[in-house]
mmCIF file of C-alpha atoms in Angstrom:
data_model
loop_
_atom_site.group_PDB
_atom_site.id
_atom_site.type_symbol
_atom_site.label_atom_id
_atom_site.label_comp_id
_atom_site.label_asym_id
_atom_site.label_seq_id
_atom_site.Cartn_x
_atom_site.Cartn_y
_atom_site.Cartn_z
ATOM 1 C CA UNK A 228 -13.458 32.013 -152.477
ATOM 2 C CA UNK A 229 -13.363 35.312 -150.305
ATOM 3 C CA UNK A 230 -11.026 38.110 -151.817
ATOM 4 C CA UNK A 231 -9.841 40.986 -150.563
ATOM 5 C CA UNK A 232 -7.984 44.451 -151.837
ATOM 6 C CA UNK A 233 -6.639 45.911 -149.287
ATOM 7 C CA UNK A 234 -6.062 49.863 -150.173
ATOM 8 C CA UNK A 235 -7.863 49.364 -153.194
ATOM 9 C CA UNK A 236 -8.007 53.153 -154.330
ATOM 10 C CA UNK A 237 -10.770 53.426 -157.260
ATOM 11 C CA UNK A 238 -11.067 50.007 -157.610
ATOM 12 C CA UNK A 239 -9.886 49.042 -161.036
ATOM 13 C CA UNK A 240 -8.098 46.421 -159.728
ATOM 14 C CA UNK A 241 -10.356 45.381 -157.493
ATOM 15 C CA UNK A 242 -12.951 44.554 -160.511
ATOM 16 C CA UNK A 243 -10.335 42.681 -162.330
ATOM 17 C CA UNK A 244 -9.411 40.348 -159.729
ATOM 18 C CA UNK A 245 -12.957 39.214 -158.849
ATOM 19 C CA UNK A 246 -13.806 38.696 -162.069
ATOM 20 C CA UNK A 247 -10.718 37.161 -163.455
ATOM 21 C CA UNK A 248 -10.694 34.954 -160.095
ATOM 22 C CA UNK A 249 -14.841 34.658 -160.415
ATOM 23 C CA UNK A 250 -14.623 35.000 -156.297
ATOM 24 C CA UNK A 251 -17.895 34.186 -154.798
ATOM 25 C CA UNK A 252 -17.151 37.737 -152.558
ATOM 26 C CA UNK A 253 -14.375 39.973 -153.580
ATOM 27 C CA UNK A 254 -14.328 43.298 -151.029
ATOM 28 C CA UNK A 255 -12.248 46.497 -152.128
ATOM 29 C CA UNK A 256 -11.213 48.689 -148.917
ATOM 30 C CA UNK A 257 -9.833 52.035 -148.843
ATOM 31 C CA UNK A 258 -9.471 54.591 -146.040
ATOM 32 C CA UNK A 259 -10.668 57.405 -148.866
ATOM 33 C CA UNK A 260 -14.375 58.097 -149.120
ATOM 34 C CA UNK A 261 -13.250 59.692 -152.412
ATOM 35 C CA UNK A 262 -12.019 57.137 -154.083
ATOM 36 C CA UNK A 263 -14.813 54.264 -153.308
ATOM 37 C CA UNK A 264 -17.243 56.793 -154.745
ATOM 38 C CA UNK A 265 -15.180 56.355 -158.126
ATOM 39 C CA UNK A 266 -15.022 52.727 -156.832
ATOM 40 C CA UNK A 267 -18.753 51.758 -156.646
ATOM 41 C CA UNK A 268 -19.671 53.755 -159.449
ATOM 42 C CA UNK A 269 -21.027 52.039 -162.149
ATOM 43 C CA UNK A 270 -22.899 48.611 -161.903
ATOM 44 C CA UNK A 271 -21.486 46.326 -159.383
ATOM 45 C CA UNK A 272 -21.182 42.325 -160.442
ATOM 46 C CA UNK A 273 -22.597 40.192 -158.277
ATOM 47 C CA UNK A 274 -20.138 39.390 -155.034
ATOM 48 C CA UNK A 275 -18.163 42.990 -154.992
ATOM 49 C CA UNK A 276 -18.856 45.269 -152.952
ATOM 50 C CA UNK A 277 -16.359 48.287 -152.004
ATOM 51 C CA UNK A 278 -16.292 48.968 -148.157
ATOM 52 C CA UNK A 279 -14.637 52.101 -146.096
ATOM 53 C CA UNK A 280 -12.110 50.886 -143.585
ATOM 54 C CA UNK A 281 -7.678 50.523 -142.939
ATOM 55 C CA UNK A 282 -5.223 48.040 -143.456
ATOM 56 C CA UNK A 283 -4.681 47.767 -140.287
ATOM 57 C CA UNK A 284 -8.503 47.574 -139.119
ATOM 58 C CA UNK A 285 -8.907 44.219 -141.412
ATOM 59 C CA UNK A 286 -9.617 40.746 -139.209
ATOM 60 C CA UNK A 287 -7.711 39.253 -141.870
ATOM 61 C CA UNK A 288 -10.038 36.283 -142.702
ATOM 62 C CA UNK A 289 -10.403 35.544 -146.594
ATOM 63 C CA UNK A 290 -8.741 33.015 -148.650
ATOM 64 C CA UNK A 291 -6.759 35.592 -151.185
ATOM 65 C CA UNK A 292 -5.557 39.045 -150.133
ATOM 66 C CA UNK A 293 -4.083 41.587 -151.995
ATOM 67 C CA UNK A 294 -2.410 45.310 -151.676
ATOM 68 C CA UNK A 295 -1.262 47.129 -154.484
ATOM 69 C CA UNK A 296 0.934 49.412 -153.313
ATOM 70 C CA UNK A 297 -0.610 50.459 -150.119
ATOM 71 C CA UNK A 298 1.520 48.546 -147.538
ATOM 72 C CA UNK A 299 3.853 50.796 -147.295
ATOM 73 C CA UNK A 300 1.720 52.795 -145.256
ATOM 74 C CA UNK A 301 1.186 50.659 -142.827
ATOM 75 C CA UNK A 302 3.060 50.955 -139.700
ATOM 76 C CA UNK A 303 2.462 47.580 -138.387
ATOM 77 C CA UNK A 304 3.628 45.661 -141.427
ATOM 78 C CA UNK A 305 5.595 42.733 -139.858
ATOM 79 C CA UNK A 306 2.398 41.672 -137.946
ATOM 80 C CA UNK A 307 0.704 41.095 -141.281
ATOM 81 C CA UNK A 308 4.018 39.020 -143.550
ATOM 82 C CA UNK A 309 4.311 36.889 -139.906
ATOM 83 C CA UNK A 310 7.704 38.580 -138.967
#
């Protein structure tokens, strides 16, 4: 299964999804540099990575996504719920 956290902030989340799921690849991205440094620090399980990119920039393919209170910064929201 392919996850992915979309505005996933420091990533505390992130990490309990993939390994609550057990996700073959769980991906955390933020649009803050900042906060995936806090993100990737640590050890990383195997499948998670943390990756710099928007909302809005995502192809959309994985099986399970998931924003935490970061869609309401995205403009183009409708596009994304199929509106």
């Amino acid at each position: 299964m392919r996850v992915v956290d979309l505005g996933c902030g420091t990533g505390k989340l992130t990490r309990t999804l993939h390994d609550r799921l057990q996700a073959r690849d769980t991906a955390g991205r933020d649009r803050s540099a900042r906060m995936l440094d806090e993100a990737r620090s640590g050890p990383l399980p195997h499948g998670l990575r943390f990756e710099i990119g928007t909302i809005e920039s995502f192809d959309g393919t994985a099986r399970s996504r998931l924003s935490n209170a970061a869609f309401h910064w995205v403009e183009i929201m409708r596009r994304w719920c199929g509106a």
